[in-house]
Short mmCIF file of C-alpha atoms in Angstrom, two decimals:
data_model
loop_
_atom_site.label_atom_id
_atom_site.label_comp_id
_atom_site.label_asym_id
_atom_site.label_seq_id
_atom_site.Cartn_x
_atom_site.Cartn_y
_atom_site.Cartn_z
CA UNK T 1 3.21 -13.95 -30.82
CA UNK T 2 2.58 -10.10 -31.56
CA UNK T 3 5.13 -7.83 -32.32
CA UNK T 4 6.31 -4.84 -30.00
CA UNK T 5 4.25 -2.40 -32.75
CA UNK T 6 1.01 -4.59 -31.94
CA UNK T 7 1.67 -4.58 -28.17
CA UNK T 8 2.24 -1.06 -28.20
CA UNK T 9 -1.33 -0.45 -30.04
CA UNK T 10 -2.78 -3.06 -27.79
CA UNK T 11 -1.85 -0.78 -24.90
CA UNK T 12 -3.01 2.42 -26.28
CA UNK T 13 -6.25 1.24 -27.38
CA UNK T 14 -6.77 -0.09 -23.86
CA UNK T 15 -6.07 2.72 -22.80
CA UNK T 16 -9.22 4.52 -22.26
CA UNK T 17 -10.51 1.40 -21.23
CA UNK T 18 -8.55 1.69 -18.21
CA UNK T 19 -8.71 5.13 -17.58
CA UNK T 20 -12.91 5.06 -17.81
CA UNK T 21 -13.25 1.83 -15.46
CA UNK T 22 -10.41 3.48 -12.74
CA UNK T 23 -12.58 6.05 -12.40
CA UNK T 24 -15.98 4.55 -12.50
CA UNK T 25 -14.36 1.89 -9.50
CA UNK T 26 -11.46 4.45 -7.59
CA UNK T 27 -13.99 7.37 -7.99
CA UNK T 28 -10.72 9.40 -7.01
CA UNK T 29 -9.08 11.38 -10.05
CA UNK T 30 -5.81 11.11 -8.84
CA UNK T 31 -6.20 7.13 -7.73
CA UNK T 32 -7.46 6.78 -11.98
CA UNK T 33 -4.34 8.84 -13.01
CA UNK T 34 -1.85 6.79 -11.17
CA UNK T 35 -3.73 3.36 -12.65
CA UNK T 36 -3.27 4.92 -15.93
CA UNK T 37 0.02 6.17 -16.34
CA UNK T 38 1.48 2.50 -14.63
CA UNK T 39 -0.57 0.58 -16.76
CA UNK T 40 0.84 2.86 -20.01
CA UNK T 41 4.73 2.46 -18.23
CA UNK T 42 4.00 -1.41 -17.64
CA UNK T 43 2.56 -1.53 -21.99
CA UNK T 44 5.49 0.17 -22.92
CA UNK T 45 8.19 -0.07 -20.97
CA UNK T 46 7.82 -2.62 -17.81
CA UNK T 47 6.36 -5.32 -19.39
CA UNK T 48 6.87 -9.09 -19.20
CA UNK T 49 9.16 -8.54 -22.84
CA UNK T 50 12.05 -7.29 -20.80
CA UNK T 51 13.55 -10.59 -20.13
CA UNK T 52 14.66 -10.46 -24.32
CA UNK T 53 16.21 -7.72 -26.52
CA UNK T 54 12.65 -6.20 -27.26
CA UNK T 55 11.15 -2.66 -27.95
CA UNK T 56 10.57 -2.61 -24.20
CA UNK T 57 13.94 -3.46 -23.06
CA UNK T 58 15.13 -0.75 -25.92
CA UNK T 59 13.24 2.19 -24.34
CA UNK T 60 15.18 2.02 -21.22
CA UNK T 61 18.00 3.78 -23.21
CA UNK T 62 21.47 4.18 -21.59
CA UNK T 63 19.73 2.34 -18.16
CA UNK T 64 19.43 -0.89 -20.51
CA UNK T 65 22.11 -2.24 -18.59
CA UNK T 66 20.23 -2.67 -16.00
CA UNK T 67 17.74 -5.43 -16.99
CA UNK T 68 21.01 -7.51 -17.98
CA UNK T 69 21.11 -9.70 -15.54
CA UNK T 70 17.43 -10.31 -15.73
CA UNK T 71 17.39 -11.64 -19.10
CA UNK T 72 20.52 -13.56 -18.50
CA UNK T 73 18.72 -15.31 -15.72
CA UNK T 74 15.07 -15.62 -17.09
CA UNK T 75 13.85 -17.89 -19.46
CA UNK T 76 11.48 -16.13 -22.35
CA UNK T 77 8.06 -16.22 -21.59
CA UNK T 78 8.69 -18.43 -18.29
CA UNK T 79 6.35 -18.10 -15.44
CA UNK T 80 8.54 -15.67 -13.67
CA UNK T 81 8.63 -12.76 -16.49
CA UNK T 82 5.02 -13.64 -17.59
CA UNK T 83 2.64 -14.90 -15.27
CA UNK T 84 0.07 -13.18 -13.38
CA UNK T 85 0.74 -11.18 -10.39
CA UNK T 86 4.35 -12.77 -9.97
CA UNK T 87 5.83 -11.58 -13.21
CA UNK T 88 4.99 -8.06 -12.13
CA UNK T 89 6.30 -8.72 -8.58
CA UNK T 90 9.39 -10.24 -9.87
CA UNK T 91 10.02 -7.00 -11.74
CA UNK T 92 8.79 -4.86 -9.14
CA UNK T 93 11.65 -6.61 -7.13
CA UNK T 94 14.09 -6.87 -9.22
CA UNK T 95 14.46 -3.12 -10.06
CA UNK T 96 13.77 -2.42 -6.77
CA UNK T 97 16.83 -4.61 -5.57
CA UNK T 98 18.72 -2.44 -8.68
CA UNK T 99 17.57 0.65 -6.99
CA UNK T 100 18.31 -0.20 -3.19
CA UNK T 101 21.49 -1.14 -4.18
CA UNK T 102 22.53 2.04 -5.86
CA UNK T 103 21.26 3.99 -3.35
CA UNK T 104 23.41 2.47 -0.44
CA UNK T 105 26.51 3.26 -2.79
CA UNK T 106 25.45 6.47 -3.54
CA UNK T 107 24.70 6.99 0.63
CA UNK T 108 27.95 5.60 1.24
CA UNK T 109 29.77 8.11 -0.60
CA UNK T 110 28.24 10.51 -0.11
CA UNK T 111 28.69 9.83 3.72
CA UNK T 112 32.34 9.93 3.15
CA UNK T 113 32.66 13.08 1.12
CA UNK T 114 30.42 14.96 3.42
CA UNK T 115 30.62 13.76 6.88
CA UNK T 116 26.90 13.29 7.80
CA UNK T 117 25.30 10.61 9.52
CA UNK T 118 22.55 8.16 8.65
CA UNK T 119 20.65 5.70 9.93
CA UNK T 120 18.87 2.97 7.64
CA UNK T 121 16.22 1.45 10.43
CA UNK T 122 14.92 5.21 11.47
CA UNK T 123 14.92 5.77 7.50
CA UNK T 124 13.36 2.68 6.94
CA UNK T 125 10.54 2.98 9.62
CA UNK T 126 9.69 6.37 8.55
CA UNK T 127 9.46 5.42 4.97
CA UNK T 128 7.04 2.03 5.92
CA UNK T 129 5.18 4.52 8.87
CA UNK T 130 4.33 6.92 5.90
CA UNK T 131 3.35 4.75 3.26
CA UNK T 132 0.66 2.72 5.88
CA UNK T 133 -0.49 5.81 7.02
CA UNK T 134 -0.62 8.06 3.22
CA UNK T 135 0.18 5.88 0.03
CA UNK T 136 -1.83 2.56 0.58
CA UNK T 137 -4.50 3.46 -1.70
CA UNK T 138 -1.63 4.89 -4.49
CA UNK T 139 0.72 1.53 -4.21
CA UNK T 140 -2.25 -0.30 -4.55
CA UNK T 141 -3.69 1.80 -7.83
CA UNK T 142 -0.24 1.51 -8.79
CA UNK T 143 0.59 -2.40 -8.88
CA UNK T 144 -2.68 -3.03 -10.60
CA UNK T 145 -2.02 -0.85 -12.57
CA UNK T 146 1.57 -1.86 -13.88
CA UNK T 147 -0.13 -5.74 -13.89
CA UNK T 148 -2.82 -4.57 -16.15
CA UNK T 149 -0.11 -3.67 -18.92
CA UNK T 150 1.68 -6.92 -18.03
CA UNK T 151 -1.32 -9.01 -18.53
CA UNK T 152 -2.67 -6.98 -21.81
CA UNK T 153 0.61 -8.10 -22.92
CA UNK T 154 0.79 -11.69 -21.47
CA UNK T 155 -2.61 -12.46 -22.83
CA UNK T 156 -2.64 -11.06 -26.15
CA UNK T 157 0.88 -13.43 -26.33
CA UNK T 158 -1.51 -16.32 -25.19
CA UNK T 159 -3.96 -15.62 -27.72
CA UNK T 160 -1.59 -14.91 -30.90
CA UNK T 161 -0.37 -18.53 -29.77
CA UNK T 162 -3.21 -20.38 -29.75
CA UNK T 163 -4.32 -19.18 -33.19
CA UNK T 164 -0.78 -20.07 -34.65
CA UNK T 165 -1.57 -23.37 -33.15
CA UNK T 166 -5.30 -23.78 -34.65
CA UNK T 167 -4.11 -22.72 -37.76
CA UNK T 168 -1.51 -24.97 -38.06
CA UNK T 169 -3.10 -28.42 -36.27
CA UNK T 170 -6.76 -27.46 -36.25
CA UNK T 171 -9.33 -25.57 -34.82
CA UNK T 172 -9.56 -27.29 -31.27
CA UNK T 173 -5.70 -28.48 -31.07
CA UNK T 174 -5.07 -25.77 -28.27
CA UNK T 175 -7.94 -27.13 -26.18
CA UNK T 176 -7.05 -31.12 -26.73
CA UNK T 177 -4.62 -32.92 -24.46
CA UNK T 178 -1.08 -34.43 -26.36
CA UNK T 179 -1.78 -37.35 -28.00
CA UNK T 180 0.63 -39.90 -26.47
CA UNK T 181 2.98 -41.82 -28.05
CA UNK T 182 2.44 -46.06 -27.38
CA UNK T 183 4.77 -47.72 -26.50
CA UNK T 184 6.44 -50.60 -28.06
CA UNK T 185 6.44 -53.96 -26.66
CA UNK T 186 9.80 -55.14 -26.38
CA UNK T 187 9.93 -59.10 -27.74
CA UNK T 188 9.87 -61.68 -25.43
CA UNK T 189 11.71 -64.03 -25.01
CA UNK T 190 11.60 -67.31 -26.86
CA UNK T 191 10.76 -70.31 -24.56
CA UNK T 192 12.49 -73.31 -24.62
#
């Protein structure tokens, strides 16, 4: 498995990959800019590496606390932190949960310190209303973009497996099924 110093290189050098193809396909600067800068937060920051102590989970600085509970509750390299498309929507939900959360405290409060009113469907409907209508092309530029870090990451864990494995059992081990073990035939019985 790389290191956090190879992932991190691994993103950068990628990274004009990514840039040059968001253009060539979005053909919208600002569509390639978004794609870019999520896939360079996902590399270095919101990657699949944040369910361990890791470089990634390190950048997040005094807001480490926050991915806590994730680790606590995800299994290193499980399905859920790195497999495609769900290990990015697991994130994605998971600090968004974080987020929701603090903001009805921080609503709450500040209902009670300043006496004002507010109303979570209207808020809600205008928020969904305004996103169909303006940002579907940006949260879409967006999430691929944040999976392309994950899976630069994922895969180049994949392949620094597989070549610990060929080097230690062979060439083809990774590609062979597990040899099963045979069972032993438990004596019979003596006839009388």
């Amino acid at each position: 498995m790389p290191s956090g110093r190879t992932h991190d290189q691994i993103t950068f050098w990628g990274l004009p990959v990514v840039v040059g193809f968001g253009f060539l396909l979005l053909r919208r600067w600002e569509l390639a800019l978004i794609l870019s800068l999520a896939y360079l937060f996902s590399g270095l920051m919101f990657g699949p590496d944040l369910d361990i102590h890791s470089v990634q989970f390190k950048r997040w600085g005094i807001f480490r606390w926050i991915w806590l509970p994730y680790q606590k509750n995800l299994r290193h390299r499980s399905a859920l932190s790195h497999g495609f498309l769900i290990g990015t929507i697991v994130r994605l939900l998971y600090l968004g949960s974080i987020l929701l959360f603090i903001t009805i405290i921080g609503v709450a409060i500040a209902q009670l310190m300043f006496d004002f009113s507010w109303n979570w469907r209207t808020a809600f409907l205008n928020v969904q209303r305004q996103w169909q209508q303006h940002y579907w092309a940006e949260s879409l530029a967006l999430f691929v973009g944040l999976e392309i870090g994950a899976m630069s990451h994922s895969v180049s864990d994949w392949l620094g497996s597989m070549v610990k494995r060929s080097q230690k059992q062979g060439l083809f081990s990774s590609f062979s099924r597990k040899k099963r073990k045979k069972r032993r035939k438990s004596p019979r019985s003596s006839r009388r």
